């Protein structure tokens, strides 16, 4: 009923609307093309490098697309502008944070660390730590307060030497401070605190990394490295332990 009235009042309305729709579609394609080109090296859930001096509109396009490919709900304009002003535009030595809730109520967090944006989704797990869970290595074990579980794969020449855990008590623990181990290729025992810094682990993640202990020895910092005395080499039987994201049903 509206279109006939518009045509009667403004005869050129139909062609004008069609032209406007066509222009919008073309602009959308250009935006999508720009986003795809800029994010060609970015993986879902990976970090988004900050581009110094980038135009605000281009930053918004890149941030929106980064969130989309990572499975996060894009925030409203207020939160998006805060990401530009507070996270991207904040002090270089700070770790600013912007958070919002997605459509399903999941909390989404964006921070900056070492020149890139970092994305987290789900509960802020720090309230669930410290913890200690005994593990028989026979079946996956869920990590408390997270959407991850640890799984074991039997491999050769990688992971933890299988014979070194036979008959030993294996536990998964959170970091409490004071932990030490021999990093890969080193004969010098180092503090975990310094090793995590050298591996560029963001400060807010350092207390949440699952640590695998054999007896009272730190054997693996899951997701980063196996400590030297427990590393499998050459054709030695190994246990590859990985943190796997588990979908919520």
PDB file of C-alpha atoms in Angstrom:
ATOM      1  CA  UNK A   1       0.000   0.000   0.000  1.00  0.00           C
ATOM      2  CA  UNK A   2       2.926   2.344   0.638  1.00  0.00           C
ATOM      3  CA  UNK A   3       4.713   1.915  -2.717  1.00  0.00           C
ATOM      4  CA  UNK A   4       1.703   2.977  -4.875  1.00  0.00           C
ATOM      5  CA  UNK A   5       1.270   6.111  -2.738  1.00  0.00           C
ATOM      6  CA  UNK A   6       4.967   6.937  -3.103  1.00  0.00           C
ATOM      7  CA  UNK A   7       4.818   6.403  -6.864  1.00  0.00           C
ATOM      8  CA  UNK A   8       1.751   8.645  -7.145  1.00  0.00           C
ATOM      9  CA  UNK A   9       3.375  11.397  -5.106  1.00  0.00           C
ATOM     10  CA  UNK A  10       6.953  10.933  -6.394  1.00  0.00           C
ATOM     11  CA  UNK A  11       7.014   9.103  -9.772  1.00  0.00           C
ATOM     12  CA  UNK A  12      10.787   8.544  -9.573  1.00  0.00           C
ATOM     13  CA  UNK A  13      10.623   7.010  -6.063  1.00  0.00           C
ATOM     14  CA  UNK A  14      10.871   3.399  -7.258  1.00  0.00           C
ATOM     15  CA  UNK A  15      14.005   3.948  -9.327  1.00  0.00           C
ATOM     16  CA  UNK A  16      15.541   6.103  -6.575  1.00  0.00           C
ATOM     17  CA  UNK A  17      14.965   3.403  -3.942  1.00  0.00           C
ATOM     18  CA  UNK A  18      16.359   0.720  -6.239  1.00  0.00           C
ATOM     19  CA  UNK A  19      19.449   2.825  -6.902  1.00  0.00           C
ATOM     20  CA  UNK A  20      19.941   3.468  -3.184  1.00  0.00           C
ATOM     21  CA  UNK A  21      19.592  -0.235  -2.405  1.00  0.00           C
ATOM     22  CA  UNK A  22      22.115  -1.053  -5.131  1.00  0.00           C
ATOM     23  CA  UNK A  23      24.579   1.512  -3.740  1.00  0.00           C
ATOM     24  CA  UNK A  24      24.171   0.112  -0.220  1.00  0.00           C
ATOM     25  CA  UNK A  25      24.832  -3.412  -1.483  1.00  0.00           C
ATOM     26  CA  UNK A  26      27.936  -2.240  -3.332  1.00  0.00           C
ATOM     27  CA  UNK A  27      29.190  -0.414  -0.226  1.00  0.00           C
ATOM     28  CA  UNK A  28      28.587  -3.520   1.852  1.00  0.00           C
ATOM     29  CA  UNK A  29      30.633  -5.605  -0.583  1.00  0.00           C
ATOM     30  CA  UNK A  30      33.467  -3.083  -0.390  1.00  0.00           C
ATOM     31  CA  UNK A  31      33.411  -3.191   3.422  1.00  0.00           C
ATOM     32  CA  UNK A  32      33.375  -7.001   3.433  1.00  0.00           C
ATOM     33  CA  UNK A  33      36.228  -7.083   0.926  1.00  0.00           C
ATOM     34  CA  UNK A  34      38.295  -4.696   3.028  1.00  0.00           C
ATOM     35  CA  UNK A  35      37.659  -6.740   6.174  1.00  0.00           C
ATOM     36  CA  UNK A  36      38.591 -10.021   4.493  1.00  0.00           C
ATOM     37  CA  UNK A  37      41.793  -8.538   3.107  1.00  0.00           C
ATOM     38  CA  UNK A  38      42.836  -7.011   6.420  1.00  0.00           C
ATOM     39  CA  UNK A  39      42.076 -10.161   8.427  1.00  0.00           C
ATOM     40  CA  UNK A  40      43.456 -12.739   6.005  1.00  0.00           C
ATOM     41  CA  UNK A  41      46.084 -13.858   8.538  1.00  0.00           C
ATOM     42  CA  UNK A  42      43.797 -13.774  11.587  1.00  0.00           C
ATOM     43  CA  UNK A  43      42.431 -17.098  12.857  1.00  0.00           C
ATOM     44  CA  UNK A  44      39.153 -17.559  14.797  1.00  0.00           C
ATOM     45  CA  UNK A  45      39.865 -16.811  18.436  1.00  0.00           C
ATOM     46  CA  UNK A  46      43.314 -15.429  17.558  1.00  0.00           C
ATOM     47  CA  UNK A  47      44.609 -11.978  18.360  1.00  0.00           C
ATOM     48  CA  UNK A  48      43.927  -8.893  16.225  1.00  0.00           C
ATOM     49  CA  UNK A  49      47.033  -6.749  15.615  1.00  0.00           C
ATOM     50  CA  UNK A  50      46.560  -3.054  16.320  1.00  0.00           C
ATOM     51  CA  UNK A  51      47.414  -0.799  13.366  1.00  0.00           C
ATOM     52  CA  UNK A  52      48.902   2.514  14.475  1.00  0.00           C
ATOM     53  CA  UNK A  53      47.261   5.611  13.003  1.00  0.00           C
ATOM     54  CA  UNK A  54      44.417   3.616  11.481  1.00  0.00           C
ATOM     55  CA  UNK A  55      41.225   5.540  10.656  1.00  0.00           C
ATOM     56  CA  UNK A  56      38.447   4.958  13.205  1.00  0.00           C
ATOM     57  CA  UNK A  57      36.017   3.569  10.636  1.00  0.00           C
ATOM     58  CA  UNK A  58      38.592   1.081   9.391  1.00  0.00           C
ATOM     59  CA  UNK A  59      39.305  -0.001  12.977  1.00  0.00           C
ATOM     60  CA  UNK A  60      35.587  -0.565  13.554  1.00  0.00           C
ATOM     61  CA  UNK A  61      35.329  -2.691  10.412  1.00  0.00           C
ATOM     62  CA  UNK A  62      38.306  -4.828  11.440  1.00  0.00           C
ATOM     63  CA  UNK A  63      37.111  -5.249  15.052  1.00  0.00           C
ATOM     64  CA  UNK A  64      33.572  -6.186  13.971  1.00  0.00           C
ATOM     65  CA  UNK A  65      34.829  -8.766  11.488  1.00  0.00           C
ATOM     66  CA  UNK A  66      37.354 -10.178  13.978  1.00  0.00           C
ATOM     67  CA  UNK A  67      34.589 -10.691  16.541  1.00  0.00           C
ATOM     68  CA  UNK A  68      32.317 -12.284  13.939  1.00  0.00           C
ATOM     69  CA  UNK A  69      34.864 -14.854  12.725  1.00  0.00           C
ATOM     70  CA  UNK A  70      35.674 -15.670  16.368  1.00  0.00           C
ATOM     71  CA  UNK A  71      32.027 -16.448  17.120  1.00  0.00           C
ATOM     72  CA  UNK A  72      31.459 -13.465  19.413  1.00  0.00           C
ATOM     73  CA  UNK A  73      28.399 -11.244  19.293  1.00  0.00           C
ATOM     74  CA  UNK A  74      29.360  -7.775  18.054  1.00  0.00           C
ATOM     75  CA  UNK A  75      28.676  -5.147  20.755  1.00  0.00           C
ATOM     76  CA  UNK A  76      26.522  -2.066  20.424  1.00  0.00           C
ATOM     77  CA  UNK A  77      27.999   1.197  19.169  1.00  0.00           C
ATOM     78  CA  UNK A  78      28.818   2.406  22.699  1.00  0.00           C
ATOM     79  CA  UNK A  79      30.958  -0.627  23.553  1.00  0.00           C
ATOM     80  CA  UNK A  80      32.526  -0.637  20.085  1.00  0.00           C
ATOM     81  CA  UNK A  81      33.583   2.982  20.539  1.00  0.00           C
ATOM     82  CA  UNK A  82      34.997   2.121  23.982  1.00  0.00           C
ATOM     83  CA  UNK A  83      37.151  -0.573  22.367  1.00  0.00           C
ATOM     84  CA  UNK A  84      38.558   2.076  20.031  1.00  0.00           C
ATOM     85  CA  UNK A  85      39.018   4.758  22.708  1.00  0.00           C
ATOM     86  CA  UNK A  86      40.028   2.757  25.786  1.00  0.00           C
ATOM     87  CA  UNK A  87      41.568  -0.477  24.503  1.00  0.00           C
ATOM     88  CA  UNK A  88      43.166   0.500  21.181  1.00  0.00           C
ATOM     89  CA  UNK A  89      43.740   4.117  22.194  1.00  0.00           C
ATOM     90  CA  UNK A  90      44.849   3.480  25.780  1.00  0.00           C
ATOM     91  CA  UNK A  91      48.368   3.727  27.203  1.00  0.00           C
ATOM     92  CA  UNK A  92      50.813   1.315  25.613  1.00  0.00           C
ATOM     93  CA  UNK A  93      51.868  -0.172  28.965  1.00  0.00           C
ATOM     94  CA  UNK A  94      48.299  -0.743  30.187  1.00  0.00           C
ATOM     95  CA  UNK A  95      46.013  -3.776  29.762  1.00  0.00           C
ATOM     96  CA  UNK A  96      42.592  -2.083  29.373  1.00  0.00           C
ATOM     97  CA  UNK A  97      39.404  -4.130  29.310  1.00  0.00           C
ATOM     98  CA  UNK A  98      35.956  -3.702  27.721  1.00  0.00           C
ATOM     99  CA  UNK A  99      33.267  -6.282  28.467  1.00  0.00           C
ATOM    100  CA  UNK A 100      29.662  -6.885  27.392  1.00  0.00           C
ATOM    101  CA  UNK A 101      27.151  -9.721  27.239  1.00  0.00           C
ATOM    102  CA  UNK A 102      26.141 -11.516  24.066  1.00  0.00           C
ATOM    103  CA  UNK A 103      22.629 -12.541  23.073  1.00  0.00           C
ATOM    104  CA  UNK A 104      22.877 -15.780  25.065  1.00  0.00           C
ATOM    105  CA  UNK A 105      24.158 -14.016  28.179  1.00  0.00           C
ATOM    106  CA  UNK A 106      27.786 -15.091  27.717  1.00  0.00           C
ATOM    107  CA  UNK A 107      30.257 -12.452  28.869  1.00  0.00           C
ATOM    108  CA  UNK A 108      32.633 -11.252  26.129  1.00  0.00           C
ATOM    109  CA  UNK A 109      35.881  -9.489  27.002  1.00  0.00           C
ATOM    110  CA  UNK A 110      38.354  -7.601  24.808  1.00  0.00           C
ATOM    111  CA  UNK A 111      41.778  -6.572  26.137  1.00  0.00           C
ATOM    112  CA  UNK A 112      45.042  -5.298  24.708  1.00  0.00           C
ATOM    113  CA  UNK A 113      48.456  -6.884  25.232  1.00  0.00           C
ATOM    114  CA  UNK A 114      51.702  -6.415  23.313  1.00  0.00           C
ATOM    115  CA  UNK A 115      50.164  -4.488  20.435  1.00  0.00           C
ATOM    116  CA  UNK A 116      47.159  -6.721  19.793  1.00  0.00           C
ATOM    117  CA  UNK A 117      43.555  -7.230  20.878  1.00  0.00           C
ATOM    118  CA  UNK A 118      42.767 -10.414  22.805  1.00  0.00           C
ATOM    119  CA  UNK A 119      39.298 -11.969  23.016  1.00  0.00           C
ATOM    120  CA  UNK A 120      37.818 -14.037  25.856  1.00  0.00           C
ATOM    121  CA  UNK A 121      34.326 -15.480  26.106  1.00  0.00           C
ATOM    122  CA  UNK A 122      32.573 -17.115  29.037  1.00  0.00           C
ATOM    123  CA  UNK A 123      33.021 -16.888  32.764  1.00  0.00           C
ATOM    124  CA  UNK A 124      35.893 -15.005  34.340  1.00  0.00           C
ATOM    125  CA  UNK A 125      37.558 -18.142  35.653  1.00  0.00           C
ATOM    126  CA  UNK A 126      39.888 -16.590  38.204  1.00  0.00           C
ATOM    127  CA  UNK A 127      37.314 -16.977  40.997  1.00  0.00           C
ATOM    128  CA  UNK A 128      37.533 -20.773  40.610  1.00  0.00           C
ATOM    129  CA  UNK A 129      41.236 -20.992  41.341  1.00  0.00           C
ATOM    130  CA  UNK A 130      43.350 -22.407  42.985  1.00  0.00           C
ATOM    131  CA  UNK A 131      42.459 -26.044  42.369  1.00  0.00           C
ATOM    132  CA  UNK A 132      43.997 -29.525  42.271  1.00  0.00           C
ATOM    133  CA  UNK A 133      42.503 -32.506  40.424  1.00  0.00           C
ATOM    134  CA  UNK A 134      43.957 -36.022  40.317  1.00  0.00           C
ATOM    135  CA  UNK A 135      43.952 -37.498  36.805  1.00  0.00           C
ATOM    136  CA  UNK A 136      44.349 -41.106  35.663  1.00  0.00           C
ATOM    137  CA  UNK A 137      45.153 -40.065  32.041  1.00  0.00           C
ATOM    138  CA  UNK A 138      42.630 -42.652  30.809  1.00  0.00           C
ATOM    139  CA  UNK A 139      39.790 -40.283  29.952  1.00  0.00           C
ATOM    140  CA  UNK A 140      39.423 -36.520  29.348  1.00  0.00           C
ATOM    141  CA  UNK A 141      39.218 -34.299  32.416  1.00  0.00           C
ATOM    142  CA  UNK A 142      37.231 -31.039  32.467  1.00  0.00           C
ATOM    143  CA  UNK A 143      38.944 -27.922  33.754  1.00  0.00           C
ATOM    144  CA  UNK A 144      37.001 -26.308  36.565  1.00  0.00           C
ATOM    145  CA  UNK A 145      35.094 -23.167  35.641  1.00  0.00           C
ATOM    146  CA  UNK A 146      36.135 -23.262  31.978  1.00  0.00           C
ATOM    147  CA  UNK A 147      34.856 -24.570  28.638  1.00  0.00           C
ATOM    148  CA  UNK A 148      37.961 -26.709  28.157  1.00  0.00           C
ATOM    149  CA  UNK A 149      38.976 -30.264  28.856  1.00  0.00           C
ATOM    150  CA  UNK A 150      42.344 -32.019  28.772  1.00  0.00           C
ATOM    151  CA  UNK A 151      42.824 -34.960  26.437  1.00  0.00           C
ATOM    152  CA  UNK A 152      45.695 -37.414  25.952  1.00  0.00           C
ATOM    153  CA  UNK A 153      47.013 -38.765  22.660  1.00  0.00           C
ATOM    154  CA  UNK A 154      49.652 -41.473  22.404  1.00  0.00           C
ATOM    155  CA  UNK A 155      52.454 -40.273  20.130  1.00  0.00           C
ATOM    156  CA  UNK A 156      56.132 -40.921  19.442  1.00  0.00           C
ATOM    157  CA  UNK A 157      58.957 -38.506  20.186  1.00  0.00           C
ATOM    158  CA  UNK A 158      56.685 -35.760  21.527  1.00  0.00           C
ATOM    159  CA  UNK A 159      54.908 -34.815  24.724  1.00  0.00           C
ATOM    160  CA  UNK A 160      55.660 -36.372  28.106  1.00  0.00           C
ATOM    161  CA  UNK A 161      57.675 -39.585  28.233  1.00  0.00           C
ATOM    162  CA  UNK A 162      55.084 -42.253  28.959  1.00  0.00           C
ATOM    163  CA  UNK A 163      57.377 -44.378  31.129  1.00  0.00           C
ATOM    164  CA  UNK A 164      57.975 -41.465  33.515  1.00  0.00           C
ATOM    165  CA  UNK A 165      54.315 -41.317  34.564  1.00  0.00           C
ATOM    166  CA  UNK A 166      53.705 -45.077  34.946  1.00  0.00           C
ATOM    167  CA  UNK A 167      52.611 -45.790  38.498  1.00  0.00           C
ATOM    168  CA  UNK A 168      52.935 -42.104  39.489  1.00  0.00           C
ATOM    169  CA  UNK A 169      50.263 -39.773  40.808  1.00  0.00           C
ATOM    170  CA  UNK A 170      49.360 -37.210  38.147  1.00  0.00           C
ATOM    171  CA  UNK A 171      47.520 -34.029  39.122  1.00  0.00           C
ATOM    172  CA  UNK A 172      46.288 -30.945  37.292  1.00  0.00           C
ATOM    173  CA  UNK A 173      46.790 -27.784  39.319  1.00  0.00           C
ATOM    174  CA  UNK A 174      46.449 -24.068  38.980  1.00  0.00           C
ATOM    175  CA  UNK A 175      49.377 -21.757  39.513  1.00  0.00           C
ATOM    176  CA  UNK A 176      49.781 -20.579  43.101  1.00  0.00           C
ATOM    177  CA  UNK A 177      53.234 -19.033  42.868  1.00  0.00           C
ATOM    178  CA  UNK A 178      56.751 -20.306  43.441  1.00  0.00           C
ATOM    179  CA  UNK A 179      56.626 -23.099  40.833  1.00  0.00           C
ATOM    180  CA  UNK A 180      59.908 -23.944  39.082  1.00  0.00           C
ATOM    181  CA  UNK A 181      60.959 -26.279  36.292  1.00  0.00           C
ATOM    182  CA  UNK A 182      63.654 -26.952  33.692  1.00  0.00           C
ATOM    183  CA  UNK A 183      62.445 -25.388  30.431  1.00  0.00           C
ATOM    184  CA  UNK A 184      63.008 -27.250  27.158  1.00  0.00           C
ATOM    185  CA  UNK A 185      66.688 -27.508  26.262  1.00  0.00           C
ATOM    186  CA  UNK A 186      67.886 -26.040  29.554  1.00  0.00           C
ATOM    187  CA  UNK A 187      69.803 -27.458  32.490  1.00  0.00           C
ATOM    188  CA  UNK A 188      68.929 -24.472  34.637  1.00  0.00           C
ATOM    189  CA  UNK A 189      65.863 -24.521  36.841  1.00  0.00           C
ATOM    190  CA  UNK A 190      63.748 -21.424  36.283  1.00  0.00           C
ATOM    191  CA  UNK A 191      60.730 -19.859  37.937  1.00  0.00           C
ATOM    192  CA  UNK A 192      57.452 -20.366  36.100  1.00  0.00           C
ATOM    193  CA  UNK A 193      56.705 -16.678  36.603  1.00  0.00           C
ATOM    194  CA  UNK A 194      59.661 -15.652  34.425  1.00  0.00           C
ATOM    195  CA  UNK A 195      59.036 -18.405  31.866  1.00  0.00           C
ATOM    196  CA  UNK A 196      55.451 -17.248  31.315  1.00  0.00           C
ATOM    197  CA  UNK A 197      56.681 -13.711  30.747  1.00  0.00           C
ATOM    198  CA  UNK A 198      59.207 -14.963  28.188  1.00  0.00           C
ATOM    199  CA  UNK A 199      56.425 -16.861  26.402  1.00  0.00           C
ATOM    200  CA  UNK A 200      54.399 -13.605  26.222  1.00  0.00           C
ATOM    201  CA  UNK A 201      51.481 -15.071  28.157  1.00  0.00           C
ATOM    202  CA  UNK A 202      49.016 -12.239  28.915  1.00  0.00           C
ATOM    203  CA  UNK A 203      49.008 -11.367  32.655  1.00  0.00           C
ATOM    204  CA  UNK A 204      45.315 -12.223  33.135  1.00  0.00           C
ATOM    205  CA  UNK A 205      45.870 -15.762  31.803  1.00  0.00           C
ATOM    206  CA  UNK A 206      48.922 -16.689  33.857  1.00  0.00           C
ATOM    207  CA  UNK A 207      47.048 -17.971  36.892  1.00  0.00           C
ATOM    208  CA  UNK A 208      44.570 -19.937  34.756  1.00  0.00           C
ATOM    209  CA  UNK A 209      46.985 -22.153  32.826  1.00  0.00           C
ATOM    210  CA  UNK A 210      46.611 -25.837  33.774  1.00  0.00           C
ATOM    211  CA  UNK A 211      49.833 -27.264  35.193  1.00  0.00           C
ATOM    212  CA  UNK A 212      50.484 -31.001  35.064  1.00  0.00           C
ATOM    213  CA  UNK A 213      52.418 -32.445  37.991  1.00  0.00           C
ATOM    214  CA  UNK A 214      53.937 -35.919  38.243  1.00  0.00           C
ATOM    215  CA  UNK A 215      54.193 -36.441  41.960  1.00  0.00           C
ATOM    216  CA  UNK A 216      55.449 -33.046  43.118  1.00  0.00           C
ATOM    217  CA  UNK A 217      57.375 -32.289  39.912  1.00  0.00           C
ATOM    218  CA  UNK A 218      56.016 -29.776  37.428  1.00  0.00           C
ATOM    219  CA  UNK A 219      56.095 -31.766  34.174  1.00  0.00           C
ATOM    220  CA  UNK A 220      54.088 -29.664  31.717  1.00  0.00           C
ATOM    221  CA  UNK A 221      52.702 -26.177  31.338  1.00  0.00           C
ATOM    222  CA  UNK A 222      49.743 -27.199  29.195  1.00  0.00           C
ATOM    223  CA  UNK A 223      49.530 -25.278  25.943  1.00  0.00           C
ATOM    224  CA  UNK A 224      53.115 -24.015  26.167  1.00  0.00           C
ATOM    225  CA  UNK A 225      55.830 -26.572  26.910  1.00  0.00           C
ATOM    226  CA  UNK A 226      56.868 -29.835  28.552  1.00  0.00           C
ATOM    227  CA  UNK A 227      59.613 -29.464  31.155  1.00  0.00           C
ATOM    228  CA  UNK A 228      62.966 -30.839  29.993  1.00  0.00           C
ATOM    229  CA  UNK A 229      63.296 -33.902  32.294  1.00  0.00           C
ATOM    230  CA  UNK A 230      59.899 -35.189  31.101  1.00  0.00           C
ATOM    231  CA  UNK A 231      60.222 -34.540  27.363  1.00  0.00           C
ATOM    232  CA  UNK A 232      59.911 -37.487  24.967  1.00  0.00           C
ATOM    233  CA  UNK A 233      62.598 -37.564  22.261  1.00  0.00           C
ATOM    234  CA  UNK A 234      63.196 -39.461  19.034  1.00  0.00           C
ATOM    235  CA  UNK A 235      61.182 -42.700  19.062  1.00  0.00           C
ATOM    236  CA  UNK A 236      60.315 -42.647  22.766  1.00  0.00           C
ATOM    237  CA  UNK A 237      56.653 -43.258  23.598  1.00  0.00           C
ATOM    238  CA  UNK A 238      55.019 -39.973  24.527  1.00  0.00           C
ATOM    239  CA  UNK A 239      51.747 -38.616  25.881  1.00  0.00           C
ATOM    240  CA  UNK A 240      50.570 -35.486  24.090  1.00  0.00           C
ATOM    241  CA  UNK A 241      48.319 -33.571  26.475  1.00  0.00           C
ATOM    242  CA  UNK A 242      46.204 -30.777  25.012  1.00  0.00           C
ATOM    243  CA  UNK A 243      43.451 -28.446  26.176  1.00  0.00           C
ATOM    244  CA  UNK A 244      40.385 -28.848  23.945  1.00  0.00           C
ATOM    245  CA  UNK A 245      37.386 -26.522  23.796  1.00  0.00           C
ATOM    246  CA  UNK A 246      34.164 -28.413  24.534  1.00  0.00           C
ATOM    247  CA  UNK A 247      30.870 -27.181  23.145  1.00  0.00           C
ATOM    248  CA  UNK A 248      28.080 -26.432  25.586  1.00  0.00           C
ATOM    249  CA  UNK A 249      24.952 -28.468  24.865  1.00  0.00           C
TER     250      UNK A 249
END
